[in-house]
Amino acid sequence: MNYSDDIQLHKRFDLTGHRAFITGSARGIGRAIAMGLAEYGAQVIVHGVKESEKLASALESVRKLSPTSFAVTGDLGDPNAPEKIAEQIKAHSELPDIFIANASLQFRCEWDKISLEDSILQMQVNFHSTLKLSQLFYPVMKAQKWGRIVTIGSVQEFRPHPHMAVYAGSKSAQENLVRNIARQVASEGITVNNIAPGVFYTDRNEEALSNPEYAKKVTDCIPSHTYAEPADAAGAALLLCSDAGRYITGTNIVVDGGLRLPG
Ligand code: NAP
């Protein structure tokens, strides 16, 4: 069979005409992914728990690249938040055909002391809201025979931290959900994948990593000997969200500098 050598790969990364919703995109990894997808032409819907300076600043930056982008808010610990968020989106545009489940809640606690309440809340934010939002956006993706769901997991799917047992479990559950759904929607032009970050320098671990002793202990465990910056996750997200990655589904891209590799 003859295929053209002129594959014009750069065009396959173009997201013009697509609408991307990224939970927790006021800062950190979510914000970098929002910027990356906006740079490649998507209309971006940024999200935070509530109105904040960081959310306003993320929206301002995203709009410089993609002027029709807008922001929504909602605490994903509230089981009704996904529907309320979908309503906010519908007031501005169609529901998204790219969904990045990035927001998460992480409580540090020994496994035998975690309260049921804290366990349920982490599962609500990290797993159930991903399922519900995917269910809400699926009909639009199915109708246009094109859709992308990308969940943000964690290297803790491979190397669980002793003080984050439920968080690690929520990420593994989410990754299993990805593989399950991916198989069922593959024939509908929808891909579903997970990205598992290693150690990224973001607000959630700024305090820990600003301690030089702790930071050295962490980087000594990482084969690349450095932690990541938020933009390091954006390339994987762009690949999975674009036509360049249309044949990739049900997989897990680990962005961890080799941290998961056995020693
Ligand atoms: P981050 O800087 O802590 O930012 C978290 C974002 O999620 C914020 O925008 C926050 O909204 C939002 N969020 C938190 N709780 C929420 C809730 N209950 N409802 C709705 N939104 C909520 O996070 P990050 O470090 O960039 O992490 C992003 C993703 O990567 C997470 O899924 C995390 O588990 C994963 N990850 C991170 C690392 C790492 O080293 N940083 C490692 C492995 C995996 P507000 O801005 O409004 O507060």
PDB file of C-alpha atoms and ligand atoms in Angstrom:
ATOM      1  CA  MET A   1       0.000   0.000   0.000  1.00  0.00           C
ATOM      2  CA  ASN A   2       1.255   3.505  -0.812  1.00  0.00           C
ATOM      3  CA  TYR A   3       0.926   6.318   1.713  1.00  0.00           C
ATOM      4  CA  SER A   4       2.126   9.883   1.172  1.00  0.00           C
ATOM      5  CA  ASP A   5       5.439  10.766   2.815  1.00  0.00           C
ATOM      6  CA  ASP A   6       4.091  14.289   3.302  1.00  0.00           C
ATOM      7  CA  ILE A   7       2.367  13.565   6.626  1.00  0.00           C
ATOM      8  CA  GLN A   8       2.398  17.224   7.775  1.00  0.00           C
ATOM      9  CA  LEU A   9       2.671  16.137  11.377  1.00  0.00           C
ATOM     10  CA  HIS A  10       2.337  19.672  12.768  1.00  0.00           C
ATOM     11  CA  LYS A  11      -1.217  19.884  11.365  1.00  0.00           C
ATOM     12  CA  ARG A  12      -2.219  16.777  13.297  1.00  0.00           C
ATOM     13  CA  PHE A  13      -1.523  18.630  16.548  1.00  0.00           C
ATOM     14  CA  ASP A  14      -3.887  21.462  15.610  1.00  0.00           C
ATOM     15  CA  LEU A  15      -6.896  21.710  17.972  1.00  0.00           C
ATOM     16  CA  THR A  16      -8.767  24.495  16.177  1.00  0.00           C
ATOM     17  CA  GLY A  17     -12.539  23.965  16.528  1.00  0.00           C
ATOM     18  CA  HIS A  18     -12.258  21.852  19.684  1.00  0.00           C
ATOM     19  CA  ARG A  19     -13.365  22.789  23.206  1.00  0.00           C
ATOM     20  CA  ALA A  20     -11.164  21.649  26.092  1.00  0.00           C
ATOM     21  CA  PHE A  21     -12.283  21.606  29.736  1.00  0.00           C
ATOM     22  CA  ILE A  22      -9.515  21.148  32.293  1.00  0.00           C
ATOM     23  CA  THR A  23     -10.444  20.746  35.951  1.00  0.00           C
ATOM     24  CA  GLY A  24      -8.102  22.454  38.412  1.00  0.00           C
ATOM     25  CA  SER A  25      -6.532  24.652  35.753  1.00  0.00           C
ATOM     26  CA  ALA A  26      -6.140  27.786  37.879  1.00  0.00           C
ATOM     27  CA  ARG A  27      -2.606  26.628  38.655  1.00  0.00           C
ATOM     28  CA  GLY A  28      -0.010  23.895  38.435  1.00  0.00           C
ATOM     29  CA  ILE A  29      -0.164  21.092  35.888  1.00  0.00           C
ATOM     30  CA  GLY A  30      -3.753  21.918  34.866  1.00  0.00           C
ATOM     31  CA  ARG A  31      -2.832  25.488  34.049  1.00  0.00           C
ATOM     32  CA  ALA A  32       0.150  24.397  31.922  1.00  0.00           C
ATOM     33  CA  ILE A  33      -2.060  21.945  30.015  1.00  0.00           C
ATOM     34  CA  ALA A  34      -4.657  24.705  29.506  1.00  0.00           C
ATOM     35  CA  MET A  35      -1.964  26.988  28.082  1.00  0.00           C
ATOM     36  CA  GLY A  36      -0.640  24.231  25.825  1.00  0.00           C
ATOM     37  CA  LEU A  37      -4.044  23.345  24.386  1.00  0.00           C
ATOM     38  CA  ALA A  38      -4.879  27.044  23.888  1.00  0.00           C
ATOM     39  CA  GLU A  39      -1.568  27.525  22.046  1.00  0.00           C
ATOM     40  CA  TYR A  40      -2.643  24.783  19.641  1.00  0.00           C
ATOM     41  CA  GLY A  41      -5.998  26.416  18.928  1.00  0.00           C
ATOM     42  CA  ALA A  42      -8.532  24.905  21.342  1.00  0.00           C
ATOM     43  CA  GLN A  43     -11.139  27.012  23.056  1.00  0.00           C
ATOM     44  CA  VAL A  44     -10.274  26.390  26.707  1.00  0.00           C
ATOM     45  CA  ILE A  45     -12.551  26.232  29.719  1.00  0.00           C
ATOM     46  CA  VAL A  46     -10.463  26.835  32.830  1.00  0.00           C
ATOM     47  CA  HIS A  47     -11.709  25.760  36.226  1.00  0.00           C
ATOM     48  CA  GLY A  48     -11.060  26.317  39.916  1.00  0.00           C
ATOM     49  CA  VAL A  49     -12.922  25.551  43.140  1.00  0.00           C
ATOM     50  CA  LYS A  50     -14.148  29.157  43.271  1.00  0.00           C
ATOM     51  CA  GLU A  51     -13.358  32.580  41.877  1.00  0.00           C
ATOM     52  CA  SER A  52      -9.756  33.456  42.766  1.00  0.00           C
ATOM     53  CA  GLU A  53      -6.868  35.620  41.624  1.00  0.00           C
ATOM     54  CA  LYS A  54      -5.129  32.518  40.263  1.00  0.00           C
ATOM     55  CA  LEU A  55      -8.183  31.528  38.236  1.00  0.00           C
ATOM     56  CA  ALA A  56      -8.522  35.066  36.829  1.00  0.00           C
ATOM     57  CA  SER A  57      -4.821  35.114  35.987  1.00  0.00           C
ATOM     58  CA  ALA A  58      -4.996  31.682  34.285  1.00  0.00           C
ATOM     59  CA  LEU A  59      -7.965  32.847  32.202  1.00  0.00           C
ATOM     60  CA  GLU A  60      -6.201  36.056  31.228  1.00  0.00           C
ATOM     61  CA  SER A  61      -3.135  34.103  30.035  1.00  0.00           C
ATOM     62  CA  VAL A  62      -5.192  31.503  28.177  1.00  0.00           C
ATOM     63  CA  ARG A  63      -7.283  34.186  26.458  1.00  0.00           C
ATOM     64  CA  LYS A  64      -4.163  35.779  24.994  1.00  0.00           C
ATOM     65  CA  LEU A  65      -3.770  32.546  22.999  1.00  0.00           C
ATOM     66  CA  SER A  66      -7.415  31.576  22.603  1.00  0.00           C
ATOM     67  CA  PRO A  67      -9.689  34.627  23.000  1.00  0.00           C
ATOM     68  CA  THR A  68     -13.054  32.809  23.327  1.00  0.00           C
ATOM     69  CA  SER A  69     -11.894  30.834  26.369  1.00  0.00           C
ATOM     70  CA  PHE A  70     -13.784  31.221  29.641  1.00  0.00           C
ATOM     71  CA  ALA A  71     -13.820  30.045  33.265  1.00  0.00           C
ATOM     72  CA  VAL A  72     -16.170  27.967  35.406  1.00  0.00           C
ATOM     73  CA  THR A  73     -16.063  27.100  39.109  1.00  0.00           C
ATOM     74  CA  GLY A  74     -17.149  24.263  41.351  1.00  0.00           C
ATOM     75  CA  ASP A  75     -15.966  22.173  44.284  1.00  0.00           C
ATOM     76  CA  LEU A  76     -15.705  18.608  42.984  1.00  0.00           C
ATOM     77  CA  GLY A  77     -16.131  17.367  46.547  1.00  0.00           C
ATOM     78  CA  ASP A  78     -19.802  18.221  46.012  1.00  0.00           C
ATOM     79  CA  PRO A  79     -21.447  15.298  44.165  1.00  0.00           C
ATOM     80  CA  ASN A  80     -23.722  17.803  42.370  1.00  0.00           C
ATOM     81  CA  ALA A  81     -20.810  19.917  41.092  1.00  0.00           C
ATOM     82  CA  PRO A  82     -20.400  18.132  37.718  1.00  0.00           C
ATOM     83  CA  GLU A  83     -23.985  18.958  36.654  1.00  0.00           C
ATOM     84  CA  LYS A  84     -23.628  22.544  37.901  1.00  0.00           C
ATOM     85  CA  ILE A  85     -20.355  22.914  35.963  1.00  0.00           C
ATOM     86  CA  ALA A  86     -21.972  21.501  32.797  1.00  0.00           C
ATOM     87  CA  GLU A  87     -24.738  24.122  33.154  1.00  0.00           C
ATOM     88  CA  GLN A  88     -22.159  26.914  33.475  1.00  0.00           C
ATOM     89  CA  ILE A  89     -20.383  25.659  30.345  1.00  0.00           C
ATOM     90  CA  LYS A  90     -23.655  25.474  28.383  1.00  0.00           C
ATOM     91  CA  ALA A  91     -24.273  29.153  29.153  1.00  0.00           C
ATOM     92  CA  HIS A  92     -21.154  29.962  27.063  1.00  0.00           C
ATOM     93  CA  SER A  93     -20.695  27.180  24.509  1.00  0.00           C
ATOM     94  CA  GLU A  94     -21.352  23.581  23.621  1.00  0.00           C
ATOM     95  CA  LEU A  95     -20.110  20.975  26.070  1.00  0.00           C
ATOM     96  CA  PRO A  96     -16.434  20.102  25.590  1.00  0.00           C
ATOM     97  CA  ASP A  97     -15.108  17.406  23.295  1.00  0.00           C
ATOM     98  CA  ILE A  98     -11.803  17.354  25.196  1.00  0.00           C
ATOM     99  CA  PHE A  99     -11.982  16.649  28.916  1.00  0.00           C
ATOM    100  CA  ILE A 100      -8.928  16.658  31.175  1.00  0.00           C
ATOM    101  CA  ALA A 101      -9.651  15.363  34.694  1.00  0.00           C
ATOM    102  CA  ASN A 102      -6.784  17.081  36.465  1.00  0.00           C
ATOM    103  CA  ALA A 103      -8.036  18.390  39.844  1.00  0.00           C
ATOM    104  CA  SER A 104      -7.377  16.176  42.830  1.00  0.00           C
ATOM    105  CA  LEU A 105      -7.485  16.132  46.586  1.00  0.00           C
ATOM    106  CA  GLN A 106      -4.596  14.668  48.541  1.00  0.00           C
ATOM    107  CA  PHE A 107      -4.626  14.098  52.305  1.00  0.00           C
ATOM    108  CA  ARG A 108      -1.435  12.916  53.981  1.00  0.00           C
ATOM    109  CA  CYS A 109      -2.194  10.465  56.788  1.00  0.00           C
ATOM    110  CA  GLU A 110      -1.174   6.958  57.932  1.00  0.00           C
ATOM    111  CA  TRP A 111      -3.475   4.356  56.355  1.00  0.00           C
ATOM    112  CA  ASP A 112      -4.789   3.130  59.734  1.00  0.00           C
ATOM    113  CA  LYS A 113      -5.801   6.645  60.787  1.00  0.00           C
ATOM    114  CA  ILE A 114      -7.612   7.849  57.658  1.00  0.00           C
ATOM    115  CA  SER A 115     -11.220   8.704  58.502  1.00  0.00           C
ATOM    116  CA  LEU A 116     -14.002   7.350  56.338  1.00  0.00           C
ATOM    117  CA  GLU A 117     -15.090  10.943  55.705  1.00  0.00           C
ATOM    118  CA  ASP A 118     -11.656  11.944  54.300  1.00  0.00           C
ATOM    119  CA  SER A 119     -11.466   8.748  52.281  1.00  0.00           C
ATOM    120  CA  ILE A 120     -14.887   9.335  50.690  1.00  0.00           C
ATOM    121  CA  LEU A 121     -14.056  12.979  49.929  1.00  0.00           C
ATOM    122  CA  GLN A 122     -10.811  12.058  48.134  1.00  0.00           C
ATOM    123  CA  MET A 123     -12.634   9.387  46.119  1.00  0.00           C
ATOM    124  CA  GLN A 124     -15.367  11.909  45.245  1.00  0.00           C
ATOM    125  CA  VAL A 125     -12.931  14.502  43.887  1.00  0.00           C
ATOM    126  CA  ASN A 126     -10.388  12.118  42.330  1.00  0.00           C
ATOM    127  CA  PHE A 127     -12.615   9.353  40.962  1.00  0.00           C
ATOM    128  CA  HIS A 128     -16.387   9.927  41.054  1.00  0.00           C
ATOM    129  CA  SER A 129     -16.241  13.449  39.608  1.00  0.00           C
ATOM    130  CA  THR A 130     -14.107  12.125  36.718  1.00  0.00           C
ATOM    131  CA  LEU A 131     -16.698   9.445  36.004  1.00  0.00           C
ATOM    132  CA  LYS A 132     -19.639  11.871  36.233  1.00  0.00           C
ATOM    133  CA  LEU A 133     -18.056  14.571  34.067  1.00  0.00           C
ATOM    134  CA  SER A 134     -17.066  11.937  31.476  1.00  0.00           C
ATOM    135  CA  GLN A 135     -20.676  10.702  31.448  1.00  0.00           C
ATOM    136  CA  LEU A 136     -21.959  14.260  30.967  1.00  0.00           C
ATOM    137  CA  PHE A 137     -19.591  15.035  28.057  1.00  0.00           C
ATOM    138  CA  TYR A 138     -19.782  11.627  26.351  1.00  0.00           C
ATOM    139  CA  PRO A 139     -22.993  12.286  24.315  1.00  0.00           C
ATOM    140  CA  VAL A 140     -21.397  15.305  22.585  1.00  0.00           C
ATOM    141  CA  MET A 141     -18.232  13.331  21.808  1.00  0.00           C
ATOM    142  CA  LYS A 142     -20.263  10.386  20.542  1.00  0.00           C
ATOM    143  CA  ALA A 143     -22.502  12.579  18.350  1.00  0.00           C
ATOM    144  CA  GLN A 144     -19.521  14.205  16.631  1.00  0.00           C
ATOM    145  CA  LYS A 145     -17.592  10.907  16.472  1.00  0.00           C
ATOM    146  CA  TRP A 146     -14.587  12.613  18.060  1.00  0.00           C
ATOM    147  CA  GLY A 147     -13.649  12.996  21.681  1.00  0.00           C
ATOM    148  CA  ARG A 148     -10.744  12.941  24.098  1.00  0.00           C
ATOM    149  CA  ILE A 149     -10.739  12.080  27.769  1.00  0.00           C
ATOM    150  CA  VAL A 150      -7.435  12.382  29.617  1.00  0.00           C
ATOM    151  CA  THR A 151      -7.182  11.704  33.321  1.00  0.00           C
ATOM    152  CA  ILE A 152      -4.259  12.865  35.401  1.00  0.00           C
ATOM    153  CA  GLY A 153      -3.120  10.050  37.630  1.00  0.00           C
ATOM    154  CA  SER A 154       0.111   9.739  39.545  1.00  0.00           C
ATOM    155  CA  VAL A 155       3.305   7.757  39.734  1.00  0.00           C
ATOM    156  CA  GLN A 156       1.694   6.521  42.948  1.00  0.00           C
ATOM    157  CA  GLU A 157      -0.197   4.031  40.746  1.00  0.00           C
ATOM    158  CA  PHE A 158       3.220   2.266  40.737  1.00  0.00           C
ATOM    159  CA  ARG A 159       4.942   3.567  43.876  1.00  0.00           C
ATOM    160  CA  PRO A 160       2.306   4.331  46.505  1.00  0.00           C
ATOM    161  CA  HIS A 161       3.393   6.719  49.250  1.00  0.00           C
ATOM    162  CA  PRO A 162       2.922   5.355  52.803  1.00  0.00           C
ATOM    163  CA  HIS A 163       1.041   8.498  53.885  1.00  0.00           C
ATOM    164  CA  MET A 164      -1.284   8.703  50.874  1.00  0.00           C
ATOM    165  CA  ALA A 165      -2.906   5.266  50.633  1.00  0.00           C
ATOM    166  CA  VAL A 166      -6.379   6.478  49.617  1.00  0.00           C
ATOM    167  CA  TYR A 167      -5.014   9.085  47.203  1.00  0.00           C
ATOM    168  CA  ALA A 168      -2.893   6.355  45.530  1.00  0.00           C
ATOM    169  CA  GLY A 169      -5.914   4.051  45.456  1.00  0.00           C
ATOM    170  CA  SER A 170      -8.079   6.757  43.862  1.00  0.00           C
ATOM    171  CA  LYS A 171      -5.516   7.239  41.085  1.00  0.00           C
ATOM    172  CA  SER A 172      -5.310   3.488  40.399  1.00  0.00           C
ATOM    173  CA  ALA A 173      -9.101   3.282  40.311  1.00  0.00           C
ATOM    174  CA  GLN A 174      -9.226   6.168  37.847  1.00  0.00           C
ATOM    175  CA  GLU A 175      -6.591   4.526  35.622  1.00  0.00           C
ATOM    176  CA  ASN A 176      -8.565   1.269  35.633  1.00  0.00           C
ATOM    177  CA  LEU A 177     -11.691   3.221  34.659  1.00  0.00           C
ATOM    178  CA  VAL A 178      -9.758   4.708  31.735  1.00  0.00           C
ATOM    179  CA  ARG A 179      -8.850   1.264  30.360  1.00  0.00           C
ATOM    180  CA  ASN A 180     -12.409   0.033  30.838  1.00  0.00           C
ATOM    181  CA  ILE A 181     -14.071   2.974  29.058  1.00  0.00           C
ATOM    182  CA  ALA A 182     -11.402   3.202  26.337  1.00  0.00           C
ATOM    183  CA  ARG A 183     -12.295  -0.224  24.977  1.00  0.00           C
ATOM    184  CA  GLN A 184     -16.007   0.594  24.890  1.00  0.00           C
ATOM    185  CA  VAL A 185     -15.779   3.926  23.051  1.00  0.00           C
ATOM    186  CA  ALA A 186     -12.834   3.271  20.710  1.00  0.00           C
ATOM    187  CA  SER A 187     -15.094   2.633  17.710  1.00  0.00           C
ATOM    188  CA  GLU A 188     -16.775   6.021  18.264  1.00  0.00           C
ATOM    189  CA  GLY A 189     -13.667   8.121  17.583  1.00  0.00           C
ATOM    190  CA  ILE A 190     -13.133   8.723  21.291  1.00  0.00           C
ATOM    191  CA  THR A 191      -9.829   8.027  23.020  1.00  0.00           C
ATOM    192  CA  VAL A 192      -9.422   7.712  26.781  1.00  0.00           C
ATOM    193  CA  ASN A 193      -5.995   7.824  28.398  1.00  0.00           C
ATOM    194  CA  ASN A 194      -4.191   8.539  31.642  1.00  0.00           C
ATOM    195  CA  ILE A 195      -1.078  10.615  32.326  1.00  0.00           C
ATOM    196  CA  ALA A 196       0.834   9.664  35.475  1.00  0.00           C
ATOM    197  CA  PRO A 197       3.052  12.512  36.706  1.00  0.00           C
ATOM    198  CA  GLY A 198       6.012  11.941  38.996  1.00  0.00           C
ATOM    199  CA  VAL A 199       7.255  14.801  41.183  1.00  0.00           C
ATOM    200  CA  PHE A 200       6.220  18.198  39.823  1.00  0.00           C
ATOM    201  CA  TYR A 201       7.067  21.492  41.469  1.00  0.00           C
ATOM    202  CA  THR A 202       3.586  22.941  42.079  1.00  0.00           C
ATOM    203  CA  ASP A 203       1.718  24.639  44.923  1.00  0.00           C
ATOM    204  CA  ARG A 204       0.853  21.308  46.542  1.00  0.00           C
ATOM    205  CA  ASN A 205       4.472  20.391  47.239  1.00  0.00           C
ATOM    206  CA  GLU A 206       6.135  23.801  47.175  1.00  0.00           C
ATOM    207  CA  GLU A 207       6.502  23.812  50.964  1.00  0.00           C
ATOM    208  CA  ALA A 208       7.998  20.307  51.095  1.00  0.00           C
ATOM    209  CA  LEU A 209      10.368  20.884  48.178  1.00  0.00           C
ATOM    210  CA  SER A 210      11.554  24.247  49.508  1.00  0.00           C
ATOM    211  CA  ASN A 211      13.245  22.274  52.305  1.00  0.00           C
ATOM    212  CA  PRO A 212      16.675  21.542  50.724  1.00  0.00           C
ATOM    213  CA  GLU A 213      17.166  18.322  52.721  1.00  0.00           C
ATOM    214  CA  TYR A 214      13.792  16.916  51.668  1.00  0.00           C
ATOM    215  CA  ALA A 215      14.270  18.111  48.087  1.00  0.00           C
ATOM    216  CA  LYS A 216      17.621  16.277  47.889  1.00  0.00           C
ATOM    217  CA  LYS A 217      16.055  13.101  49.295  1.00  0.00           C
ATOM    218  CA  VAL A 218      13.363  13.317  46.603  1.00  0.00           C
ATOM    219  CA  THR A 219      15.669  14.074  43.665  1.00  0.00           C
ATOM    220  CA  ASP A 220      18.073  11.312  44.760  1.00  0.00           C
ATOM    221  CA  CYS A 221      15.214   8.819  44.159  1.00  0.00           C
ATOM    222  CA  ILE A 222      14.508  10.123  40.644  1.00  0.00           C
ATOM    223  CA  PRO A 223      16.775   8.642  37.960  1.00  0.00           C
ATOM    224  CA  SER A 224      16.824  12.008  36.100  1.00  0.00           C
ATOM    225  CA  HIS A 225      17.773  13.655  39.451  1.00  0.00           C
ATOM    226  CA  THR A 226      15.388  16.525  38.953  1.00  0.00           C
ATOM    227  CA  TYR A 227      11.730  17.216  39.532  1.00  0.00           C
ATOM    228  CA  ALA A 228       9.447  18.405  36.751  1.00  0.00           C
ATOM    229  CA  GLU A 229       7.868  21.776  36.032  1.00  0.00           C
ATOM    230  CA  PRO A 230       4.141  21.915  35.111  1.00  0.00           C
ATOM    231  CA  ALA A 231       4.851  22.383  31.383  1.00  0.00           C
ATOM    232  CA  ASP A 232       6.506  18.956  31.331  1.00  0.00           C
ATOM    233  CA  ALA A 233       3.026  17.367  31.337  1.00  0.00           C
ATOM    234  CA  ALA A 234       1.642  19.546  28.538  1.00  0.00           C
ATOM    235  CA  GLY A 235       3.336  17.718  25.641  1.00  0.00           C
ATOM    236  CA  ALA A 236       1.849  14.361  26.607  1.00  0.00           C
ATOM    237  CA  ALA A 237      -1.573  15.998  26.998  1.00  0.00           C
ATOM    238  CA  LEU A 238      -1.357  17.647  23.574  1.00  0.00           C
ATOM    239  CA  LEU A 239      -0.403  14.346  21.942  1.00  0.00           C
ATOM    240  CA  LEU A 240      -3.344  12.535  23.557  1.00  0.00           C
ATOM    241  CA  CYS A 241      -5.814  15.352  22.770  1.00  0.00           C
ATOM    242  CA  SER A 242      -4.907  15.813  19.127  1.00  0.00           C
ATOM    243  CA  ASP A 243      -5.183  13.771  15.960  1.00  0.00           C
ATOM    244  CA  ALA A 244      -1.466  13.058  16.260  1.00  0.00           C
ATOM    245  CA  GLY A 245      -2.490  10.679  19.058  1.00  0.00           C
ATOM    246  CA  ARG A 246      -5.719   9.383  17.568  1.00  0.00           C
ATOM    247  CA  TYR A 247      -4.545   5.744  17.614  1.00  0.00           C
ATOM    248  CA  ILE A 248      -3.477   5.878  21.287  1.00  0.00           C
ATOM    249  CA  THR A 249      -6.174   4.761  23.690  1.00  0.00           C
ATOM    250  CA  GLY A 250      -6.487   2.994  27.037  1.00  0.00           C
ATOM    251  CA  THR A 251      -2.881   3.709  27.857  1.00  0.00           C
ATOM    252  CA  ASN A 252      -0.909   5.381  30.598  1.00  0.00           C
ATOM    253  CA  ILE A 253       1.849   7.863  29.799  1.00  0.00           C
ATOM    254  CA  VAL A 254       4.157   8.163  32.774  1.00  0.00           C
ATOM    255  CA  VAL A 255       5.923  11.528  33.037  1.00  0.00           C
ATOM    256  CA  ASP A 256       8.246  10.908  35.956  1.00  0.00           C
ATOM    257  CA  GLY A 257      11.921  11.151  34.982  1.00  0.00           C
ATOM    258  CA  GLY A 258      12.108   7.388  35.561  1.00  0.00           C
ATOM    259  CA  LEU A 259      10.857   7.443  39.174  1.00  0.00           C
ATOM    260  CA  ARG A 260       8.656   4.348  38.746  1.00  0.00           C
ATOM    261  CA  LEU A 261      11.548   2.219  37.495  1.00  0.00           C
ATOM    262  CA  PRO A 262      12.859  -0.375  39.929  1.00  0.00           C
ATOM    263  CA  GLY A 263      16.283   0.539  41.354  1.00  0.00           C
TER     264      GLY A 263
HETATM  265  P1  NAP B   1      -2.188  21.894  42.458  1.00  0.00           P
HETATM  266  O1  NAP B   1      -1.112  22.830  42.065  1.00  0.00           O
HETATM  267  O2  NAP B   1      -2.335  21.509  43.894  1.00  0.00           O
HETATM  268  O3  NAP B   1      -3.576  22.491  41.898  1.00  0.00           O
HETATM  269  C1  NAP B   1      -4.720  21.782  42.132  1.00  0.00           C
HETATM  270  C2  NAP B   1      -5.837  22.308  41.277  1.00  0.00           C
HETATM  271  O4  NAP B   1      -6.982  21.480  41.534  1.00  0.00           O
HETATM  272  C3  NAP B   1      -6.206  23.723  41.639  1.00  0.00           C
HETATM  273  O5  NAP B   1      -6.537  24.477  40.488  1.00  0.00           O
HETATM  274  C4  NAP B   1      -7.429  23.557  42.547  1.00  0.00           C
HETATM  275  O6  NAP B   1      -8.370  24.612  42.422  1.00  0.00           O
HETATM  276  C5  NAP B   1      -8.043  22.274  42.017  1.00  0.00           C
HETATM  277  N1  NAP B   1      -8.767  21.571  43.072  1.00  0.00           N
HETATM  278  C6  NAP B   1      -8.293  21.126  44.251  1.00  0.00           C
HETATM  279  N2  NAP B   1      -9.293  20.600  44.988  1.00  0.00           N
HETATM  280  C7  NAP B   1     -10.415  20.724  44.248  1.00  0.00           C
HETATM  281  C8  NAP B   1     -11.770  20.410  44.468  1.00  0.00           C
HETATM  282  N3  NAP B   1     -12.207  19.882  45.617  1.00  0.00           N
HETATM  283  N4  NAP B   1     -12.667  20.697  43.496  1.00  0.00           N
HETATM  284  C9  NAP B   1     -12.245  21.271  42.337  1.00  0.00           C
HETATM  285  N5  NAP B   1     -10.983  21.599  42.074  1.00  0.00           N
HETATM  286  C10 NAP B   1     -10.078  21.341  43.018  1.00  0.00           C
HETATM  287  O7  NAP B   1      -2.118  20.516  41.667  1.00  0.00           O
HETATM  288  P2  NAP B   1      -0.947  19.903  40.761  1.00  0.00           P
HETATM  289  O8  NAP B   1       0.220  19.603  41.634  1.00  0.00           O
HETATM  290  O9  NAP B   1      -0.779  20.726  39.546  1.00  0.00           O
HETATM  291  O10 NAP B   1      -1.601  18.496  40.378  1.00  0.00           O
HETATM  292  C11 NAP B   1      -2.428  18.344  39.249  1.00  0.00           C
HETATM  293  C12 NAP B   1      -2.746  16.873  39.091  1.00  0.00           C
HETATM  294  O11 NAP B   1      -1.525  16.128  38.981  1.00  0.00           O
HETATM  295  C13 NAP B   1      -3.485  16.278  40.288  1.00  0.00           C
HETATM  296  O12 NAP B   1      -4.410  15.321  39.836  1.00  0.00           O
HETATM  297  C14 NAP B   1      -2.396  15.560  41.067  1.00  0.00           C
HETATM  298  O13 NAP B   1      -2.909  14.485  41.823  1.00  0.00           O
HETATM  299  C15 NAP B   1      -1.514  15.093  39.936  1.00  0.00           C
HETATM  300  N6  NAP B   1      -0.145  14.850  40.373  1.00  0.00           N
HETATM  301  C16 NAP B   1       0.645  15.892  40.792  1.00  0.00           C
HETATM  302  C17 NAP B   1       1.940  15.610  41.198  1.00  0.00           C
HETATM  303  C18 NAP B   1       2.865  16.692  41.658  1.00  0.00           C
HETATM  304  O14 NAP B   1       4.024  16.389  42.013  1.00  0.00           O
HETATM  305  N7  NAP B   1       2.457  17.959  41.696  1.00  0.00           N
HETATM  306  C19 NAP B   1       2.424  14.304  41.186  1.00  0.00           C
HETATM  307  C20 NAP B   1       1.598  13.285  40.755  1.00  0.00           C
HETATM  308  C21 NAP B   1       0.315  13.576  40.336  1.00  0.00           C
HETATM  309  P3  NAP B   1      -8.103  26.067  43.119  1.00  0.00           P
HETATM  310  O15 NAP B   1      -6.970  26.663  42.355  1.00  0.00           O
HETATM  311  O16 NAP B   1      -9.376  26.805  42.918  1.00  0.00           O
HETATM  312  O17 NAP B   1      -7.785  25.804  44.553  1.00  0.00           O
END
